[in-house]
CSV table of C-alpha atoms in Angstrom, one decimal:
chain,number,residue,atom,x,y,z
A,1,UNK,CA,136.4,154.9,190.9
A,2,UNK,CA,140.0,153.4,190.6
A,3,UNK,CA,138.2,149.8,191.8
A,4,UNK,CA,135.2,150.1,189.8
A,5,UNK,CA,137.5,151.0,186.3
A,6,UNK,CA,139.9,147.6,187.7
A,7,UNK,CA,136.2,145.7,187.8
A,8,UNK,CA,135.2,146.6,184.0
A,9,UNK,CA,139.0,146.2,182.5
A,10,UNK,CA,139.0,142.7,184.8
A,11,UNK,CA,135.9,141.5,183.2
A,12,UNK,CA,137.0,142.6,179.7
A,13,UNK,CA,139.8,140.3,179.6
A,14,UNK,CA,137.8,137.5,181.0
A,15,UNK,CA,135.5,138.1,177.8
A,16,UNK,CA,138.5,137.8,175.8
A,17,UNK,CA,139.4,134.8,177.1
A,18,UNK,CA,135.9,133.1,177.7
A,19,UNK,CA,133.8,133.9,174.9
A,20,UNK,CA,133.8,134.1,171.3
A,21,UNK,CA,131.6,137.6,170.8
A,22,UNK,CA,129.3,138.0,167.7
A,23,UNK,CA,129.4,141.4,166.0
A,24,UNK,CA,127.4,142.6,163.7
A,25,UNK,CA,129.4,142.5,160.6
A,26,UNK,CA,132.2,139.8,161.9
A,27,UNK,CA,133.1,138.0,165.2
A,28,UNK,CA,135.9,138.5,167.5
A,29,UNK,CA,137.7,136.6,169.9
A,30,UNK,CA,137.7,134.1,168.0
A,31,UNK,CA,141.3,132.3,169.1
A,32,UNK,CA,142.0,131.0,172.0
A,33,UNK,CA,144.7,133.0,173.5
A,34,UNK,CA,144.6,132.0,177.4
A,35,UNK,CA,148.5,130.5,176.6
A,36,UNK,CA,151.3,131.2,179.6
A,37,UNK,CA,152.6,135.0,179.3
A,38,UNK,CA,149.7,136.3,177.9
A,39,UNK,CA,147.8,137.6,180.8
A,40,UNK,CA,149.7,138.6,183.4
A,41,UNK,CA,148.3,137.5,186.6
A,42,UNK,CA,146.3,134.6,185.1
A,43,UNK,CA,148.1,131.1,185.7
A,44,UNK,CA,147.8,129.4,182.1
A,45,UNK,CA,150.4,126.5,182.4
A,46,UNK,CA,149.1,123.4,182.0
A,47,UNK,CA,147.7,121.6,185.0
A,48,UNK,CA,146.1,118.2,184.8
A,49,UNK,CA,144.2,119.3,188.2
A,50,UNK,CA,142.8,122.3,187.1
A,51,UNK,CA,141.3,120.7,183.9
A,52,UNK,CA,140.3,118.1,185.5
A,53,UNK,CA,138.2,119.9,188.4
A,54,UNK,CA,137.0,121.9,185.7
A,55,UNK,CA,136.2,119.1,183.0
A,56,UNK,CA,132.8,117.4,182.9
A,57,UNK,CA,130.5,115.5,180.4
A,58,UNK,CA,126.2,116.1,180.3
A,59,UNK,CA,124.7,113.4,178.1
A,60,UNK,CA,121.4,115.9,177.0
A,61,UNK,CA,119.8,113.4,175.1
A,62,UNK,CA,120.3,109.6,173.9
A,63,UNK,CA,118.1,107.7,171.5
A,64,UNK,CA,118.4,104.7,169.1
A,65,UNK,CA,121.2,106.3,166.8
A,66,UNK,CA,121.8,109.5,168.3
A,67,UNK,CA,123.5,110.6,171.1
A,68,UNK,CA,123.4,114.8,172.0
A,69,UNK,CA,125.9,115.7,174.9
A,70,UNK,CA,128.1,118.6,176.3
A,71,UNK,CA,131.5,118.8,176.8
A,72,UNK,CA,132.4,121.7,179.1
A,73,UNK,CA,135.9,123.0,180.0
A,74,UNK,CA,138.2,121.5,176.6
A,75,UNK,CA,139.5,123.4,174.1
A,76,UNK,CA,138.1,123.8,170.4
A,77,UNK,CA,141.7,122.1,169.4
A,78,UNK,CA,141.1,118.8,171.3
A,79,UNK,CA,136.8,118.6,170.4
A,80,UNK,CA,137.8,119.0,166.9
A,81,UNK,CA,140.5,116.6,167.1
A,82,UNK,CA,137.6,114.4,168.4
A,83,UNK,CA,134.9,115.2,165.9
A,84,UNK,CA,137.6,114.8,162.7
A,85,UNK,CA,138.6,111.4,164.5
A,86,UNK,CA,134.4,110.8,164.4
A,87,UNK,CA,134.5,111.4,160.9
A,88,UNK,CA,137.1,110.1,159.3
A,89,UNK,CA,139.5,107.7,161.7
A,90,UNK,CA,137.2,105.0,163.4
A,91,UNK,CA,137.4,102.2,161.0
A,92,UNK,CA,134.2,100.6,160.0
A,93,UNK,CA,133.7,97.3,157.2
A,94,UNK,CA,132.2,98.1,153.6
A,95,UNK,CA,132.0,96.3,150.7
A,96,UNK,CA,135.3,96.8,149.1
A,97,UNK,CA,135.8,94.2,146.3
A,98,UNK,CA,132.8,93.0,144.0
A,99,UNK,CA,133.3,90.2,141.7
A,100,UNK,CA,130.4,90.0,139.2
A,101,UNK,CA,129.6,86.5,138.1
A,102,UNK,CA,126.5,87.7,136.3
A,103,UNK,CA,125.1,91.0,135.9
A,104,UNK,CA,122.2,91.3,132.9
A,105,UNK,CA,120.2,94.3,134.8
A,106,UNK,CA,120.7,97.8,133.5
A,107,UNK,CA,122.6,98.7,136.1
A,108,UNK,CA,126.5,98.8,135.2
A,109,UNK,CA,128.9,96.8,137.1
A,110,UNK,CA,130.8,99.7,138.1
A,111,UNK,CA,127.8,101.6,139.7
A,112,UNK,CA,126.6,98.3,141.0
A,113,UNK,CA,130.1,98.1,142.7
A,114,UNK,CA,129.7,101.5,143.8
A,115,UNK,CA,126.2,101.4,145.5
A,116,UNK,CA,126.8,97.9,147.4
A,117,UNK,CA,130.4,99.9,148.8
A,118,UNK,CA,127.9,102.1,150.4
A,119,UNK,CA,125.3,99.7,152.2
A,120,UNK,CA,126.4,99.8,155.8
A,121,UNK,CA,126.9,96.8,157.0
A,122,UNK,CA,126.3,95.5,160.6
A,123,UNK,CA,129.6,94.1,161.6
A,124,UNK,CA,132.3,95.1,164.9
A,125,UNK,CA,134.9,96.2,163.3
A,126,UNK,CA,137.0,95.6,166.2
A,127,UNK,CA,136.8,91.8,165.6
A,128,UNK,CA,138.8,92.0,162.3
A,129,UNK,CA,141.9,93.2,161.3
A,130,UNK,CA,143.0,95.6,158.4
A,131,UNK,CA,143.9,93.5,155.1
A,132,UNK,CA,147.4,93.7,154.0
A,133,UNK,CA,149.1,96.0,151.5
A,134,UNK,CA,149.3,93.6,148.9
A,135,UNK,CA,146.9,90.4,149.6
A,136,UNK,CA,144.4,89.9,147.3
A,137,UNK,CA,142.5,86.6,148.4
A,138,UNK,CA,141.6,88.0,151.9
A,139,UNK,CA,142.0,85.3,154.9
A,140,UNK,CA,139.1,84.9,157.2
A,141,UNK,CA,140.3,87.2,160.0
A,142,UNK,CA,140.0,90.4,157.8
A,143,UNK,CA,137.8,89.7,155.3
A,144,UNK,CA,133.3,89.6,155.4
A,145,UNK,CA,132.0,87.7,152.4
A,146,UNK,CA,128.5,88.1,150.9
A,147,UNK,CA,126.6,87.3,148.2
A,148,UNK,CA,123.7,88.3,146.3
A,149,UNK,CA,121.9,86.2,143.9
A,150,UNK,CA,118.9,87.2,142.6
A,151,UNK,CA,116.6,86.7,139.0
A,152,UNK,CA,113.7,88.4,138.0
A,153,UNK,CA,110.7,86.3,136.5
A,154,UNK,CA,107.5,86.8,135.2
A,155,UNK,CA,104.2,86.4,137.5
A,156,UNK,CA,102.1,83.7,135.3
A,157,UNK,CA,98.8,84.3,137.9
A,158,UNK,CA,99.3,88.0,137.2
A,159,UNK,CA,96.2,89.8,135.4
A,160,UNK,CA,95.9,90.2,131.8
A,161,UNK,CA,95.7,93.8,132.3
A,162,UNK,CA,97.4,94.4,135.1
A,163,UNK,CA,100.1,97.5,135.0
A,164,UNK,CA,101.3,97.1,138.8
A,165,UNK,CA,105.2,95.5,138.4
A,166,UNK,CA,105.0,94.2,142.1
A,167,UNK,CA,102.0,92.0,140.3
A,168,UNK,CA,103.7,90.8,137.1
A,169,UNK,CA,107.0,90.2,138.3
A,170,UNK,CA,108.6,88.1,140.9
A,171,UNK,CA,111.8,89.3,142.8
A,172,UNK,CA,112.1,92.8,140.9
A,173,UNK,CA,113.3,95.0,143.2
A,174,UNK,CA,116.5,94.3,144.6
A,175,UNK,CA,116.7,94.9,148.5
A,176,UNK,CA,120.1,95.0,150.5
A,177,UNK,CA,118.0,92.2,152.6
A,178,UNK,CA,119.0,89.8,149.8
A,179,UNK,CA,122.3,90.1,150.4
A,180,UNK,CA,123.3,87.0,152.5
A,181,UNK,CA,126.9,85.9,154.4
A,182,UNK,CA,129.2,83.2,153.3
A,183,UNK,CA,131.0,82.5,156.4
A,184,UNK,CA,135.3,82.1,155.4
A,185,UNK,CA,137.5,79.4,156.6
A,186,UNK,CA,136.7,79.2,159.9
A,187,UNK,CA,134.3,81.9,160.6
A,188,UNK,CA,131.0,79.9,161.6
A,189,UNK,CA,133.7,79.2,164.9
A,190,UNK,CA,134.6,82.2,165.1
A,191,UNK,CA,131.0,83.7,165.4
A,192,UNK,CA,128.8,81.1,166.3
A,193,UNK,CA,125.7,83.3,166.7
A,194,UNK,CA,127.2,86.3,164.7
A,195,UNK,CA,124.3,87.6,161.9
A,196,UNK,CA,126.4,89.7,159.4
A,197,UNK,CA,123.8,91.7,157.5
A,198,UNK,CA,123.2,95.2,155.9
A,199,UNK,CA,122.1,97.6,158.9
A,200,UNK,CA,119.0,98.2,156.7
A,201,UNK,CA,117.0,95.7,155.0
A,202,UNK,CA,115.3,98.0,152.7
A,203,UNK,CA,118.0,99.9,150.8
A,204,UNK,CA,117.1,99.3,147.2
A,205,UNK,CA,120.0,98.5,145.3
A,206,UNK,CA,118.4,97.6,141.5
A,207,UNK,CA,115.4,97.0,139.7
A,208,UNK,CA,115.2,94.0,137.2
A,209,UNK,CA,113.2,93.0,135.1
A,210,UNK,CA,112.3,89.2,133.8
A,211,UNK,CA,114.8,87.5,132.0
A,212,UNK,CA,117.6,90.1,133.8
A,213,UNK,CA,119.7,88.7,137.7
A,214,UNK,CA,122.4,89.6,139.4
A,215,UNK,CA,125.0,86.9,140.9
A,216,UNK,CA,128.1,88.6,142.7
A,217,UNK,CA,129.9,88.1,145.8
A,218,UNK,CA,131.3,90.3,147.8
A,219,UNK,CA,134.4,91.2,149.9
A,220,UNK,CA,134.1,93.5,153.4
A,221,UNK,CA,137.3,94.5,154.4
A,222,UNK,CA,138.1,97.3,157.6
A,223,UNK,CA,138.9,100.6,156.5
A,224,UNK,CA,138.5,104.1,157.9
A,225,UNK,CA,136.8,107.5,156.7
A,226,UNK,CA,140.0,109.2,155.3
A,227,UNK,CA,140.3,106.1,152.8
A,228,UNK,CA,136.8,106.3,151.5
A,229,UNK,CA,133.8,107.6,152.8
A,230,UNK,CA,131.8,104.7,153.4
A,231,UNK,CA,133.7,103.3,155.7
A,232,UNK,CA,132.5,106.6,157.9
A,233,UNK,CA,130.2,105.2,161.3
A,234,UNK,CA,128.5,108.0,161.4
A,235,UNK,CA,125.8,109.8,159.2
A,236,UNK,CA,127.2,112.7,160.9
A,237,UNK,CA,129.0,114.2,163.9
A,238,UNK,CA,129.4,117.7,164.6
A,239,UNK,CA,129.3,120.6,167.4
A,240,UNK,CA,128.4,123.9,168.6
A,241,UNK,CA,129.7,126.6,171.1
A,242,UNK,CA,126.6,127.1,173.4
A,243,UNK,CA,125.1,130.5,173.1
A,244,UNK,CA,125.3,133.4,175.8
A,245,UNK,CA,123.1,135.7,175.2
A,246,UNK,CA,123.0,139.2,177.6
A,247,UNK,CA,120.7,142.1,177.7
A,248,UNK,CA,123.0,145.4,178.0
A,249,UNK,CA,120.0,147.2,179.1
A,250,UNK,CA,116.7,146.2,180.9
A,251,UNK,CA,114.3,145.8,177.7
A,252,UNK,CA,110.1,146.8,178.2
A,253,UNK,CA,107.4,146.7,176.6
A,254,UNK,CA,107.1,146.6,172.5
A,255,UNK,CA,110.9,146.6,172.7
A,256,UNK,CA,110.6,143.8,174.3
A,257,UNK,CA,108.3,142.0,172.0
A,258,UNK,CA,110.2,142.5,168.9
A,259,UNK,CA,113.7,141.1,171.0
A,260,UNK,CA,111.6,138.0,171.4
A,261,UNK,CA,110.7,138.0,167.6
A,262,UNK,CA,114.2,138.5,166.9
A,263,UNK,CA,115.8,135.0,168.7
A,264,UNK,CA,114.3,131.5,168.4
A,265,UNK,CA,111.4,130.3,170.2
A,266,UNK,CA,112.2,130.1,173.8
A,267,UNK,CA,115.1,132.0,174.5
A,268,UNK,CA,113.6,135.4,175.2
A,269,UNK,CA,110.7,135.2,177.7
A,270,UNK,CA,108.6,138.1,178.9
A,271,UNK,CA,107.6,138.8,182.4
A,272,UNK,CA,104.9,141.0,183.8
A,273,UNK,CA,106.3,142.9,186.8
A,274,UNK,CA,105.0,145.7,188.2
A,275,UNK,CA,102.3,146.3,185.1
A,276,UNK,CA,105.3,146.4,182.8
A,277,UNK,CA,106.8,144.1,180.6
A,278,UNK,CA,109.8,143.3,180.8
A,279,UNK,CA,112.3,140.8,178.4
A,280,UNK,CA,114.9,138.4,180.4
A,281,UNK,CA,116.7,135.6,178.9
A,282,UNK,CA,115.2,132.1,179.5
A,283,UNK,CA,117.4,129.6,177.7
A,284,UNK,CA,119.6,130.7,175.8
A,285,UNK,CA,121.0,127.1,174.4
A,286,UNK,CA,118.5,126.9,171.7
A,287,UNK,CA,119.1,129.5,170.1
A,288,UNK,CA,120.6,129.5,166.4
A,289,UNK,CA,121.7,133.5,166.2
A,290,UNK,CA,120.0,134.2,163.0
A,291,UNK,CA,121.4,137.9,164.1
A,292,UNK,CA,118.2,139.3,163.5
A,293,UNK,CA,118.9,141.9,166.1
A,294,UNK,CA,121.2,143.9,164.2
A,295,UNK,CA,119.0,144.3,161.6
A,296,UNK,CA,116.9,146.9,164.2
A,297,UNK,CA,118.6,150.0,165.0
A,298,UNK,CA,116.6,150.5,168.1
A,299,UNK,CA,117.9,146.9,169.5
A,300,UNK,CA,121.2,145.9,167.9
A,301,UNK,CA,122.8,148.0,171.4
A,302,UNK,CA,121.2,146.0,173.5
A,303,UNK,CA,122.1,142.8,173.6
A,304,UNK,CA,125.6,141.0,173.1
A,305,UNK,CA,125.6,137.8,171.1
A,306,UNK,CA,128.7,135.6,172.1
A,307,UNK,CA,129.3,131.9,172.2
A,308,UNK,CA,131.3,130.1,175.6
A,309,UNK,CA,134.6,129.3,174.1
A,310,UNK,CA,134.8,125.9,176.3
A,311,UNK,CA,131.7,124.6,176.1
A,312,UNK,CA,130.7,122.2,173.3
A,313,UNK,CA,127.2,120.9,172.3
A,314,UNK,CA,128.5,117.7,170.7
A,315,UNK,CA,125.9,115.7,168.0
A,316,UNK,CA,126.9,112.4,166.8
A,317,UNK,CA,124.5,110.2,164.5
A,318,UNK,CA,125.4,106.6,163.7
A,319,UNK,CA,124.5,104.8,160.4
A,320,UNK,CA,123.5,101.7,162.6
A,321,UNK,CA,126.8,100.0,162.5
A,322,UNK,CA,128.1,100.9,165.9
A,323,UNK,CA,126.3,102.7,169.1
A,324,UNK,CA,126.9,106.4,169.3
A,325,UNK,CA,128.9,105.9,172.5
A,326,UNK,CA,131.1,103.3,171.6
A,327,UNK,CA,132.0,105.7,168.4
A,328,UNK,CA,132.7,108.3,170.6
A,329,UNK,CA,134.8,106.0,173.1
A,330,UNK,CA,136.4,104.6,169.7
A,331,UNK,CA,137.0,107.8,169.1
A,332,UNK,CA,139.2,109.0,172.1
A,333,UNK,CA,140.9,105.8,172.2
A,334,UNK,CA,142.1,106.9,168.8
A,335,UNK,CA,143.2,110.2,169.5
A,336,UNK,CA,145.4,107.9,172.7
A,337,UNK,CA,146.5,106.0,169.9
A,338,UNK,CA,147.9,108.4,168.2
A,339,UNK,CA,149.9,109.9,170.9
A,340,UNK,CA,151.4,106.8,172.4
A,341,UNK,CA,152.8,105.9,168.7
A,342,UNK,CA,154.9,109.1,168.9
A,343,UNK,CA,156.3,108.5,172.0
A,344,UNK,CA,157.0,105.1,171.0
A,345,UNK,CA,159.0,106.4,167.9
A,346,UNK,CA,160.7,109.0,170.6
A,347,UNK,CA,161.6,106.7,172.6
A,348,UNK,CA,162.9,103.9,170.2
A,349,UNK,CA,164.7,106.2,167.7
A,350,UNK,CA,168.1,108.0,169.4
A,351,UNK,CA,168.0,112.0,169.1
A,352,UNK,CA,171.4,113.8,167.6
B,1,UNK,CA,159.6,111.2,162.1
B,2,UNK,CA,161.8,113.7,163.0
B,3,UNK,CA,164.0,116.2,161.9
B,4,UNK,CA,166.6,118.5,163.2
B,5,UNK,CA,166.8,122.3,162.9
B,6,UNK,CA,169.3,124.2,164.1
B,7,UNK,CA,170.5,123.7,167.6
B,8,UNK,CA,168.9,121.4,170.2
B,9,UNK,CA,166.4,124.2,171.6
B,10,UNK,CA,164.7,125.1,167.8
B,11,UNK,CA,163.7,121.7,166.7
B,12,UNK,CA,161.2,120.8,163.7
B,13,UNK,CA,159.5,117.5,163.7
B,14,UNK,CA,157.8,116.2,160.6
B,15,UNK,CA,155.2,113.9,161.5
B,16,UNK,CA,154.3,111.3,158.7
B,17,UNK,CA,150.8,110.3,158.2
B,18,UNK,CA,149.2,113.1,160.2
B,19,UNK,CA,146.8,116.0,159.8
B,20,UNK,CA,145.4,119.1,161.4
B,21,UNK,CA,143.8,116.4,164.3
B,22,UNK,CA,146.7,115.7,166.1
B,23,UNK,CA,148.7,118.5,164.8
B,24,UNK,CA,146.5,121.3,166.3
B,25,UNK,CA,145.8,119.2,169.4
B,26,UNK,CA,149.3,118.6,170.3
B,27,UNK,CA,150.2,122.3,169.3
B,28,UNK,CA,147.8,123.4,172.0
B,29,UNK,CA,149.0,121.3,174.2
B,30,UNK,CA,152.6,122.3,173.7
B,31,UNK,CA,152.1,126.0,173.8
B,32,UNK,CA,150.7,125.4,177.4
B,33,UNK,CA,154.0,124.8,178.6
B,34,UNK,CA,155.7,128.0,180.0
B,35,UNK,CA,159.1,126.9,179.1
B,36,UNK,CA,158.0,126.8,175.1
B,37,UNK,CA,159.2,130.1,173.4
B,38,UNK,CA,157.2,129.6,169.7
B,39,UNK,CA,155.3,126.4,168.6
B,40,UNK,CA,153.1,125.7,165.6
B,41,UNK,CA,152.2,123.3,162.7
B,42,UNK,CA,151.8,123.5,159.3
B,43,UNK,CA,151.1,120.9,156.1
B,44,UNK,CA,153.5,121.1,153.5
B,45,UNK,CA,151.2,120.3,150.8
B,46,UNK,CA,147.8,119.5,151.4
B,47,UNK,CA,148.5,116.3,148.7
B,48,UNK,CA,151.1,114.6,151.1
B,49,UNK,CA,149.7,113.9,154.5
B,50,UNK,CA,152.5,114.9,156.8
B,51,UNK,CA,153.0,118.0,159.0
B,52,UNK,CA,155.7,120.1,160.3
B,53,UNK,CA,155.7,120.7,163.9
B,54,UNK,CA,158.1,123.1,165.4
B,55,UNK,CA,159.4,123.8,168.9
B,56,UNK,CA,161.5,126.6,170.0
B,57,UNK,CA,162.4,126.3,173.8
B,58,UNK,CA,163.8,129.6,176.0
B,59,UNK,CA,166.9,128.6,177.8
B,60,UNK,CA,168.8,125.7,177.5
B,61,UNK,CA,165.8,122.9,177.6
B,62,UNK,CA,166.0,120.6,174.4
B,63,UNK,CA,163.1,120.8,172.4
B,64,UNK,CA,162.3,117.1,172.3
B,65,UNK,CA,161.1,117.8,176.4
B,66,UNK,CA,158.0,119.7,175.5
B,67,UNK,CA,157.1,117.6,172.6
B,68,UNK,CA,157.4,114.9,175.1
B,69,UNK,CA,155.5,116.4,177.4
B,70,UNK,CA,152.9,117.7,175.0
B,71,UNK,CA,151.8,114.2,174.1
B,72,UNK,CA,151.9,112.9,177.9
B,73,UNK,CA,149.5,115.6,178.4
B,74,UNK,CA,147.4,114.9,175.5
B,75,UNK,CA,147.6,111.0,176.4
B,76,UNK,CA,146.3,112.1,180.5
B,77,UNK,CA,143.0,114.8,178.9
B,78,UNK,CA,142.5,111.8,176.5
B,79,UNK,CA,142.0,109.4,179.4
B,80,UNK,CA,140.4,111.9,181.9
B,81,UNK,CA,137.5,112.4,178.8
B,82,UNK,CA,137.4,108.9,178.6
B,83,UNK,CA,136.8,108.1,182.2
B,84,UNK,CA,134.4,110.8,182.7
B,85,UNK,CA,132.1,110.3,179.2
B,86,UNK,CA,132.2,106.2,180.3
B,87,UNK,CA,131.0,107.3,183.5
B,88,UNK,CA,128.4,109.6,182.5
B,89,UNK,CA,126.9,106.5,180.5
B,90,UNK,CA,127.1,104.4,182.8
B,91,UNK,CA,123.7,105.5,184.9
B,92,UNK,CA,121.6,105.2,181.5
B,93,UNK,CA,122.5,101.4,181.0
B,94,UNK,CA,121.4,100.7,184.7
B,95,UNK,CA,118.3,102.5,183.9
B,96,UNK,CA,117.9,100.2,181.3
C-alpha cells in the first residue's frame, strides 16, 4: 500500500512538472517550476546532454508559404523568445520614404505613402545593410529604389453607352505590378539577374480616373518588426502546447457518444468490443478544447484536459518575402545574436 | 549595460535595448544553475526598452559567473535548435 501511495504521489509531481492541466473554471500548472531545489530527487541543473538527447524537431507539414512543425523538449521561455524574434526582429525591406512628384488621384499622399509602406516587397534582406542614423540620400548598398508612374486616360473605342470602367478607361486601376526598380549606383553589378518586385502583382493600390496619374519614387530601406510593422516577414507566427487528453474512467455506450460530440472531430473514436461501445482517445493533437465537457455533469469527471508543457506545435506563415525556414533559421541566429553581444560587452567592459 | 548592486554576489544588470525575448530566455536559463540563489527580470517602464536583470548567487560565486554562463548556455540550445531544425529540412530539399 506504502508503494502503490509512493506511485500516485510520484506521478502527481510529474503532472506538475509535465503538463499544464485544464480546469474547469481556470488552469493550473501553468509555470514552469522544474528549477534545481525544487524537487528533491529530480536532477534540474542544466545539462546540455540531457536537452540535447531529449530535443528534437518534426516538420508536420510544409507548403508554398507555410511551414507547420513541432518542437519537443524546450521551454515556453526559449519558443517564445523564438516566435517574438518571428514577429518582430528579422529585418525585412519596405517602402520607407515616398517622394511624390505628382499625385492628382483622390488618394492623399499621406495614405498613398502609407499603403505603398505596406506592399511586401520581394528582396533578401540580408544583401543590404541598415541605413544610418542620420543619412538621408541612401547609398546603393542600403537603399531599393522604385517607381511608379502611371496616368489614367479615356478609351476613345469605348461604347457610347457603355458603364463598365475597365471599358472606358485605360490604366485605372493601379496594381503594385506597376511599380518598377531603378537600380542605384552600382546595383545592376551588384545583381545582375536580381528582379526586385512586389511579392504580389495584384495588390491594388489606387483607382484613377482620366485626366488624374500618379508619378513617385520610392525608397526600400531594412528595418525590422519592432520599428514598424511592415517590415514584419511573416503574415503570422504562432504556437500551441499539444493536447493530452485522458479518460479517468473507461466510457460506454451513450456516454460515450456525447464525449465524442463534446471534442473536435477525430480525437474521440469509438470502438465495438465485446457488443459494447467503448470511447478511447485517437488523436488527440487536433483537438481545440472548446471545454465542452464540463458543461455535462455526467462527463466533466471523466476526462482530464491538459496540454504537454514542452511540446510546441509551431505555425509560421510568410508574406512571400522570405521562405518559412530561412525565417525561422533567421530567427535563431538572432536570438545567437543577441547573446554573443552581451558577452562581448562582458568581456570588453572591466567589472568593479 | 551593467550596473552594480550591493556586493559582488547580488548584482543587477540593466540591459539596454532589450525586452521580455531575451530577458525571460536568459532568466530561465540562469535559474537552471544550482549555484543561483534568486534571479528575475523586469521592465522599468514599458516606454523605455531596457530591462533589469538581477542575480543573487549562494556563497561566495560573483554574480557576473551565472550571467556568463546563462548566455553560453543560451548561445549552445540556440545552436543545438539550429542544427537539428537545418537537419530536419534537409530530407525535404532532396526530395525535391
Amino acid at each position: 500500500a506504502a508503494a502503490a501511495a509512493a506511485m500516485a504521489a510520484k506521478r502527481r509531481t510529474d503532472e506538475m512538472r509535465d503538463r499544464v492541466v485544464l480546469g474547469e473554471f481556470g488552469v493550473r500548472n501553468v509555470h514552469t517550476t522544474d528549477f534545481p531545489g525544487n524537487y528533491p530527487g529530480y536532477e534540474d541543473a542544466w545539462d546540455q546532454l540531457r536537452f540535447e538527447e531529449a530535443f528534437r524537431v518534426d516538420v508536420i507539414r510544409e507548403e508554398e508559404g507555410a511551414l507547420e512543425f513541432d518542437m519537443v523538449g524546450i521551454d515556453a521561455a526559449i519558443a517564445n523568445a523564438f516566435r517574438r524574434i518571428l514577429l518582430a526582429e528579422v529585418p525585412t525591406m519596405a517602402v520607407e520614404k515616398v517622394f511624390v512628384y505628382n499625385n492628382t488621384s483622390i488618394v492623399q499622399d499621406e495614405i498613398l505613402a502609407h499603403r505603398l509602406g505596406l506592399i511586401p516587397i520581394r528582396a533578401d534582406p540580408r544583401l543590404f545593410e541598415y541605413r544610418n542614423q542620420g543619412d538621408e540620400e541612401g547609398t546603393e548598398i542600403d537603399t531599393l529604389q522604385f517607381q511608379l508612374k502611371i496616368k489614367c486616360s479615356r478609351n476613345p473605342q469605348a461604347a457610347k453607352e457603355s458603364s463598365d470602367p475597365n471599358e472606358l478607361y485605360f490604366n485605372h486601376k493601379v496594381y503594385s505590378k506597376h511599380m518598377t526598380w531603378v537600380p542605384l549606383g552600382n546595383q545592376t553589378d551588384l545583381f545582375p539577374d536580381a528582379d526586385f518586385r512586389p511579392v504580389h502583382d495584384d495588390i491594388l493600390i489606387a483607382l484613377l480616373r482620366p485626366g488624374q496619374e500618379i508619378d513617385v519614387l520610392m525608397h526600400c530601406v531594412k528595418g525590422i518588426g519592432k520599428d514598424h510593422a511592415k517590415f514584419s516577414p511573416v503574415a503570422t507566427a504562432s504556437y500551441r502546447l499539444l493536447p493530452d487528453i485522458t479518460l479517468l474512467q473507461p466510457v460506454e455506450d451513450e456516454a460515450a457518444e456525447m464525449l465524442q460530440k463534446c471534442f473536435s472531430p477525430g480525437v474521440i473514436e469509438i470502438q465495438n468490443i465485446k457488443g459494447k461501445k467503448v470511447a478511447r482517445v485517437a488523436n488527440a493533437r487536433l483537438d481545440t478544447f472548446s471545454r465542452e465537457v464540463f458543461r455535462h455533469e455526467g462527463l466533466k469527471n471523466l476526462v482530464r484536459l491538459a496540454r504537454v508543457r514542452n511540446h510546441f506545435i509551431f505555425s509560421v506563415e510568410s508574406t512571400g518575402i522570405l521562405p518559412p525556414d530561412v525565417l525561422v533559421s533567421e530567427a535563431i541566429k538572432i536570438l545567437m545574436g543577441k547573446c554573443q553581444r552581451f558577452l562581448n560587452e562582458l568581456d570588453s567592459v572591466p567589472m568593479e | 549595460v551593467q550596473a552594480d548592486g550591493t556586493d559582488g554576489n547580488c548584482v543587477t544588470f540593466v540591459l539596454h535595448d532589450e525586452d521580455h525575448t531575451l530577458g525571460n530566455s536568459l532568466r530561465y536559463m540562469v535559474m537552471k544553475n544550482p549555484d543561483v540563489e534568486f534571479c528575475g527580470y523586469c521592465i522599468t517602464h514599458p516606454s523605455e526598452s531596457k530591462i533589469n536583470f538581477r542575480i543573487q548567487t549562494r556563497g561566495a560565486l560573483p554574480a557576473v559567473e551565472p550571467f556568463r554562463k546563462g548566455l553560453n548556455d543560451l548561445m549552445g540550445v540556440c545552436q543545438h535548435v539550429l542544427n537539428t531544425f537545418e537537419v530536419r529540412l534537409l530530407p525535404e530539399e532532396l526530395k525535391g
